[in-house]
């Protein structure tokens, strides 16, 4: 690569990128479906030119080096402000997002107070503009007042204020009756309900995915059926609500089990406009990590296609009960992880969303079952997906699409926001404000307390090298993240 900024000084975060040229990189445009060698020029924040190279000019440029893609869009993140600023703030969350290649994020409303009225949205937006990052901060409003599952939030006012949709994430929408009202009312406003599908009665006291690993470790089982029941309920209620309000929309977030993904697959085949996402951690990590395994999910499948026993395999290389692995839904089996990948490949899963859930050390340095749920994951999502690409399990273009055009299409299917910038197509578009990430697949970085920009250091990947170091993130024509200094020729 040769990166030539041709300017007297580098811009600071938040400033317009006056001039940036990148010669001989691998461009991926998930909207046109095109990828290949190319060059880009950014002038005054605009993606002024995209040149696809051919023949001699393209010689030596492969997808194993520097890659240019549209900026990533995270449908599910927790930036903790207001209320839990010691775990994350909108400013640190945006810095983490940009380091991960993201130029837009959709924040969950489980703040304190919950984002159940426009005042809280205004606070989040003020924090975003005060932080100075150009990362686009979108937010969901709560479905219910205080996320308590009793009565609907000020949904109309929240829609007027510009929420992206509604969720009680952290918890499911508590009752079928409330979900039905929420779907219909949100549908009238052109907005979706984004549900965290969990049968909470079945998971009370649960610690780890029910099965072999939980039994051996003596952890209370978290049944697959808790997710399957909830997805099944959600789909039935959604089908019913659509009869009343054709603009009703349901998005299921962090679906983690083979059985639940199968329900979504069948519902879609039957014509139900449901969408869903899967997370990087459910794709790549499995419950055997709780016992101390650190191999990727796809490395835990035997030649016969069956999961291997980590104890018999000698695969346990780390200490057990690492609380950074406690997450809701829990890390599942090797087969479930394979099902998440299959869903991504066949389109049942529309997007990869991080469920970035930073926590303080205090909330995680307790016994496994008492630790807060969540993984700090917005900075490692790209590296995890590239591990799948490196292993030959996922085409690069598909990985990029899951982070860009996939989430954009989900949001574009919500009538109330289809015409907003949140739903823009997320391709490489000449003449549009530059919204791109540049990363180097030939370069890696080590995940450490210091390299993570997030306040949340609760990552099971601490100490690990991930490929695909992000060199530059430009959001809406403005600099979001830059680390072009090393390894330049
Ligand atoms: Zn959730």
CSV table of N, CA and C in Angstrom, one decimal, residues 229-322:
chain,number,residue,atom,x,y,z
A,229,UNK,N,-38.3,-21.0,23.1
A,229,UNK,CA,-39.6,-20.6,23.6
A,229,UNK,C,-39.9,-19.2,23.3
A,230,UNK,N,-38.9,-18.3,23.6
A,230,UNK,CA,-39.1,-16.9,23.4
A,230,UNK,C,-39.2,-16.5,21.9
A,231,UNK,N,-38.3,-17.1,21.1
A,231,UNK,CA,-38.4,-16.8,19.7
A,231,UNK,C,-39.7,-17.3,19.1
A,232,UNK,N,-40.1,-18.4,19.5
A,232,UNK,CA,-41.4,-19.0,19.1
A,232,UNK,C,-42.6,-18.1,19.5
A,233,UNK,N,-42.6,-17.6,20.7
A,233,UNK,CA,-43.6,-16.6,21.2
A,233,UNK,C,-43.5,-15.4,20.3
A,234,UNK,N,-42.3,-14.9,20.1
A,234,UNK,CA,-42.2,-13.6,19.4
A,234,UNK,C,-42.7,-13.7,18.0
A,235,UNK,N,-42.4,-14.9,17.3
A,235,UNK,CA,-42.9,-15.0,15.9
A,235,UNK,C,-44.4,-15.2,15.8
A,236,UNK,N,-45.0,-15.9,16.8
A,236,UNK,CA,-46.4,-16.0,16.8
A,236,UNK,C,-47.1,-14.7,17.1
A,237,UNK,N,-46.6,-13.9,18.0
A,237,UNK,CA,-47.2,-12.6,18.3
A,237,UNK,C,-47.0,-11.7,17.2
A,238,UNK,N,-45.9,-11.8,16.5
A,238,UNK,CA,-45.6,-10.9,15.4
A,238,UNK,C,-46.5,-11.2,14.2
A,239,UNK,N,-46.7,-12.4,13.9
A,239,UNK,CA,-47.6,-12.8,12.8
A,239,UNK,C,-49.0,-12.3,13.1
A,240,UNK,N,-49.4,-12.4,14.4
A,240,UNK,CA,-50.7,-11.9,14.8
A,240,UNK,C,-50.8,-10.3,14.7
A,241,UNK,N,-49.8,-9.6,15.1
A,241,UNK,CA,-49.7,-8.2,15.1
A,241,UNK,C,-49.7,-7.7,13.7
A,242,UNK,N,-49.1,-8.4,12.8
A,242,UNK,CA,-49.0,-8.0,11.4
A,242,UNK,C,-50.4,-7.9,10.7
A,243,UNK,N,-51.3,-8.8,11.3
A,243,UNK,CA,-52.7,-8.8,10.8
A,243,UNK,C,-53.4,-7.4,11.1
A,244,UNK,N,-53.0,-6.8,12.2
A,244,UNK,CA,-53.6,-5.5,12.6
A,244,UNK,C,-52.8,-4.3,11.9
A,245,UNK,N,-51.5,-4.5,11.8
A,245,UNK,CA,-50.7,-3.4,11.4
A,245,UNK,C,-49.6,-3.9,10.5
A,246,UNK,N,-49.8,-3.8,9.1
A,246,UNK,CA,-48.8,-4.4,8.2
A,246,UNK,C,-47.4,-3.7,8.3
A,247,UNK,N,-47.3,-2.6,8.9
A,247,UNK,CA,-46.0,-2.0,9.0
A,247,UNK,C,-45.3,-2.4,10.3
A,248,UNK,N,-45.9,-3.3,11.1
A,248,UNK,CA,-45.2,-3.8,12.3
A,248,UNK,C,-43.9,-4.6,11.8
A,249,UNK,N,-42.8,-4.4,12.6
A,249,UNK,CA,-41.6,-5.1,12.3
A,249,UNK,C,-41.0,-5.7,13.6
A,250,UNK,N,-40.4,-6.9,13.4
A,250,UNK,CA,-39.7,-7.5,14.5
A,250,UNK,C,-38.3,-7.9,14.1
A,251,UNK,N,-37.3,-7.5,15.0
A,251,UNK,CA,-35.9,-7.9,14.8
A,251,UNK,C,-35.5,-8.6,16.0
A,252,UNK,N,-35.0,-9.8,15.8
A,252,UNK,CA,-34.5,-10.6,17.0
A,252,UNK,C,-33.0,-10.5,17.0
A,253,UNK,N,-32.5,-10.0,18.2
A,253,UNK,CA,-31.1,-9.8,18.3
A,253,UNK,C,-30.4,-10.9,19.0
A,254,UNK,N,-29.1,-11.0,18.8
A,254,UNK,CA,-28.2,-12.1,19.3
A,254,UNK,C,-28.8,-13.4,19.4
A,255,UNK,N,-29.4,-13.9,18.3
A,255,UNK,CA,-30.0,-15.3,18.3
A,255,UNK,C,-28.7,-16.2,18.4
A,256,UNK,N,-28.8,-17.2,19.2
A,256,UNK,CA,-27.6,-18.0,19.6
A,256,UNK,C,-27.7,-19.5,19.4
A,257,UNK,N,-28.9,-20.0,19.1
A,257,UNK,CA,-29.0,-21.5,19.1
A,257,UNK,C,-29.5,-21.9,17.7
A,258,UNK,N,-29.0,-23.2,17.4
A,258,UNK,CA,-29.4,-23.8,16.1
A,258,UNK,C,-30.9,-23.8,16.0
A,259,UNK,N,-31.6,-24.2,17.1
A,259,UNK,CA,-33.1,-24.4,17.1
A,259,UNK,C,-33.8,-23.1,16.8
A,260,UNK,N,-33.4,-22.1,17.5
A,260,UNK,CA,-34.0,-20.8,17.3
A,260,UNK,C,-33.8,-20.2,15.9
A,261,UNK,N,-32.6,-20.4,15.4
A,261,UNK,CA,-32.3,-19.9,14.1
A,261,UNK,C,-33.1,-20.7,13.0
A,262,UNK,N,-33.4,-21.9,13.3
A,262,UNK,CA,-34.2,-22.7,12.4
A,262,UNK,C,-35.7,-22.2,12.4
A,263,UNK,N,-36.2,-21.8,13.6
A,263,UNK,CA,-37.5,-21.2,13.6
A,263,UNK,C,-37.5,-19.9,12.8
A,264,UNK,N,-36.5,-19.1,12.9
A,264,UNK,CA,-36.5,-17.8,12.1
A,264,UNK,C,-36.4,-18.2,10.6
A,265,UNK,N,-35.6,-19.2,10.3
A,265,UNK,CA,-35.4,-19.6,8.9
A,265,UNK,C,-36.8,-20.0,8.3
A,266,UNK,N,-37.5,-20.8,9.1
A,266,UNK,CA,-38.9,-21.2,8.6
A,266,UNK,C,-39.9,-20.1,8.5
A,267,UNK,N,-39.8,-19.2,9.5
A,267,UNK,CA,-40.8,-18.1,9.5
A,267,UNK,C,-40.5,-17.2,8.2
A,268,UNK,N,-39.3,-17.0,7.9
A,268,UNK,CA,-39.0,-16.2,6.7
A,268,UNK,C,-39.4,-16.9,5.5
A,269,UNK,N,-39.2,-18.2,5.4
A,269,UNK,CA,-39.6,-18.9,4.2
A,269,UNK,C,-41.1,-18.8,4.1
A,270,UNK,N,-41.8,-18.7,5.2
A,270,UNK,CA,-43.3,-18.6,5.1
A,270,UNK,C,-43.7,-17.1,4.9
A,271,UNK,N,-42.7,-16.2,4.7
A,271,UNK,CA,-43.1,-14.9,4.3
A,271,UNK,C,-43.1,-13.9,5.5
A,272,UNK,N,-42.8,-14.2,6.7
A,272,UNK,CA,-42.9,-13.3,7.8
A,272,UNK,C,-41.6,-12.4,7.7
A,273,UNK,N,-41.9,-11.0,7.7
A,273,UNK,CA,-40.7,-10.1,7.6
A,273,UNK,C,-39.9,-9.9,8.8
A,274,UNK,N,-39.5,-11.0,9.4
A,274,UNK,CA,-38.7,-11.0,10.6
A,274,UNK,C,-37.2,-10.9,10.2
A,275,UNK,N,-36.4,-10.2,10.9
A,275,UNK,CA,-35.0,-10.1,10.7
A,275,UNK,C,-34.2,-10.5,12.0
A,276,UNK,N,-33.0,-10.9,11.8
A,276,UNK,CA,-32.2,-11.2,13.0
A,276,UNK,C,-30.7,-11.0,12.8
A,277,UNK,N,-30.0,-10.9,14.0
A,277,UNK,CA,-28.6,-10.8,13.9
A,277,UNK,C,-27.9,-11.9,14.8
A,278,UNK,N,-26.7,-12.2,14.6
A,278,UNK,CA,-25.9,-13.0,15.4
A,278,UNK,C,-24.6,-12.2,15.9
A,279,UNK,N,-24.0,-12.6,16.9
A,279,UNK,CA,-22.9,-11.9,17.4
A,279,UNK,C,-21.5,-12.6,17.1
A,280,UNK,N,-20.5,-11.8,17.1
A,280,UNK,CA,-19.1,-12.4,16.8
A,280,UNK,C,-18.8,-13.5,17.9
A,281,UNK,N,-19.2,-13.2,19.2
A,281,UNK,CA,-18.8,-14.2,20.2
A,281,UNK,C,-19.6,-15.5,20.1
A,282,UNK,N,-20.8,-15.4,19.6
A,282,UNK,CA,-21.6,-16.7,19.5
A,282,UNK,C,-21.1,-17.5,18.2
A,283,UNK,N,-20.5,-16.7,17.3
A,283,UNK,CA,-19.9,-17.4,16.1
A,283,UNK,C,-18.6,-18.1,16.4
A,284,UNK,N,-17.8,-17.5,17.3
A,284,UNK,CA,-16.4,-17.9,17.4
A,284,UNK,C,-16.1,-18.6,18.7
A,285,UNK,N,-16.8,-18.2,19.8
A,285,UNK,CA,-16.5,-18.9,21.1
A,285,UNK,C,-17.6,-19.8,21.4
A,286,UNK,N,-17.2,-20.8,22.3
A,286,UNK,CA,-18.3,-21.8,22.7
A,286,UNK,C,-18.1,-22.0,24.2
A,287,UNK,N,-19.1,-22.8,24.7
A,287,UNK,CA,-19.1,-23.0,26.2
A,287,UNK,C,-17.8,-23.7,26.7
A,288,UNK,N,-17.1,-24.4,25.8
A,288,UNK,CA,-15.8,-25.0,26.3
A,288,UNK,C,-14.8,-24.0,26.7
A,289,UNK,N,-15.0,-22.7,26.3
A,289,UNK,CA,-14.1,-21.7,26.8
A,289,UNK,C,-14.2,-21.4,28.3
A,290,UNK,N,-15.4,-21.7,28.8
A,290,UNK,CA,-15.5,-21.6,30.3
A,290,UNK,C,-14.7,-22.6,31.0
A,291,UNK,N,-14.4,-23.7,30.4
A,291,UNK,CA,-13.5,-24.7,31.0
A,291,UNK,C,-12.0,-24.4,30.8
A,292,UNK,N,-11.8,-23.4,29.9
A,292,UNK,CA,-10.4,-23.1,29.6
A,292,UNK,C,-9.9,-23.3,28.2
A,293,UNK,N,-10.8,-23.8,27.3
A,293,UNK,CA,-10.4,-23.9,25.9
A,293,UNK,C,-10.3,-22.5,25.3
A,294,UNK,N,-9.5,-22.3,24.3
A,294,UNK,CA,-9.4,-21.1,23.6
A,294,UNK,C,-9.3,-21.3,22.1
A,295,UNK,N,-9.7,-22.4,21.7
A,295,UNK,CA,-9.8,-22.6,20.2
A,295,UNK,C,-11.1,-22.1,19.6
A,296,UNK,N,-11.0,-21.6,18.4
A,296,UNK,CA,-12.2,-21.1,17.7
A,296,UNK,C,-13.2,-22.2,17.6
A,297,UNK,N,-14.5,-21.8,17.5
A,297,UNK,CA,-15.5,-22.8,17.5
A,297,UNK,C,-15.3,-23.8,16.3
A,298,UNK,N,-14.9,-23.4,15.2
A,298,UNK,CA,-14.7,-24.2,14.0
A,298,UNK,C,-13.5,-25.2,14.2
A,299,UNK,N,-12.6,-24.9,15.1
A,299,UNK,CA,-11.5,-25.8,15.3
A,299,UNK,C,-11.9,-26.9,16.3
A,300,UNK,N,-13.1,-26.8,16.9
A,300,UNK,CA,-13.5,-27.8,17.9
A,300,UNK,C,-14.4,-28.8,17.3
A,301,UNK,N,-14.6,-28.8,15.9
A,301,UNK,CA,-15.3,-29.8,15.2
A,301,UNK,C,-14.4,-30.9,14.7
A,302,UNK,N,-14.7,-32.1,15.0
A,302,UNK,CA,-13.9,-33.2,14.5
A,302,UNK,C,-14.1,-33.4,13.0
A,303,UNK,N,-13.3,-34.3,12.4
A,303,UNK,CA,-13.4,-34.6,11.0
A,303,UNK,C,-14.7,-35.2,10.6
A,304,UNK,N,-15.3,-35.8,11.7
A,304,UNK,CA,-16.6,-36.5,11.5
A,304,UNK,C,-17.8,-35.4,11.6
A,305,UNK,N,-17.4,-34.1,11.8
A,305,UNK,CA,-18.4,-33.1,11.9
A,305,UNK,C,-19.0,-33.0,13.3
A,306,UNK,N,-18.5,-33.8,14.2
A,306,UNK,CA,-19.0,-33.8,15.6
A,306,UNK,C,-18.1,-33.0,16.5
A,307,UNK,N,-18.6,-32.3,17.5
A,307,UNK,CA,-17.8,-31.6,18.4
A,307,UNK,C,-16.8,-32.5,19.2
A,308,UNK,N,-15.6,-32.0,19.3
A,308,UNK,CA,-14.6,-32.8,20.1
A,308,UNK,C,-14.7,-32.5,21.5
A,309,UNK,N,-14.2,-33.4,22.4
A,309,UNK,CA,-14.2,-33.2,23.8
A,309,UNK,C,-13.0,-32.5,24.2
A,310,UNK,N,-13.1,-31.3,24.8
A,310,UNK,CA,-11.9,-30.5,25.1
A,310,UNK,C,-11.1,-31.1,26.2
A,311,UNK,N,-11.7,-31.9,27.1
A,311,UNK,CA,-10.9,-32.6,28.1
A,311,UNK,C,-10.1,-33.7,27.5
A,312,UNK,N,-10.7,-34.5,26.6
A,312,UNK,CA,-10.0,-35.6,26.0
A,312,UNK,C,-9.0,-35.1,25.0
A,313,UNK,N,-9.2,-33.9,24.5
A,313,UNK,CA,-8.3,-33.3,23.4
A,313,UNK,C,-7.1,-32.6,24.0
A,314,UNK,N,-7.1,-32.3,25.3
A,314,UNK,CA,-6.0,-31.5,25.8
A,314,UNK,C,-6.1,-30.0,25.3
A,315,UNK,N,-7.4,-29.6,25.1
A,315,UNK,CA,-7.6,-28.3,24.5
A,315,UNK,C,-7.7,-27.2,25.6
A,316,UNK,N,-7.6,-27.6,26.9
A,316,UNK,CA,-7.8,-26.6,27.9
A,316,UNK,C,-6.5,-25.9,28.3
A,317,UNK,N,-6.4,-24.7,27.8
A,317,UNK,CA,-5.1,-24.0,27.9
A,317,UNK,C,-5.1,-22.8,28.8
A,318,UNK,N,-6.3,-22.4,29.2
A,318,UNK,CA,-6.5,-21.2,30.1
A,318,UNK,C,-7.2,-21.7,31.4
A,319,UNK,N,-7.2,-20.8,32.4
A,319,UNK,CA,-7.9,-21.0,33.6
A,319,UNK,C,-9.4,-21.1,33.4
A,320,UNK,N,-10.1,-22.0,34.1
A,320,UNK,CA,-11.5,-22.0,33.9
A,320,UNK,C,-12.2,-20.8,34.6
A,321,UNK,N,-13.5,-20.7,34.3
A,321,UNK,CA,-14.4,-19.7,35.0
A,321,UNK,C,-14.0,-18.3,34.7
A,322,UNK,N,-13.4,-18.0,33.6
A,322,UNK,CA,-13.1,-16.6,33.3
A,322,UNK,C,-14.4,-15.8,33.1
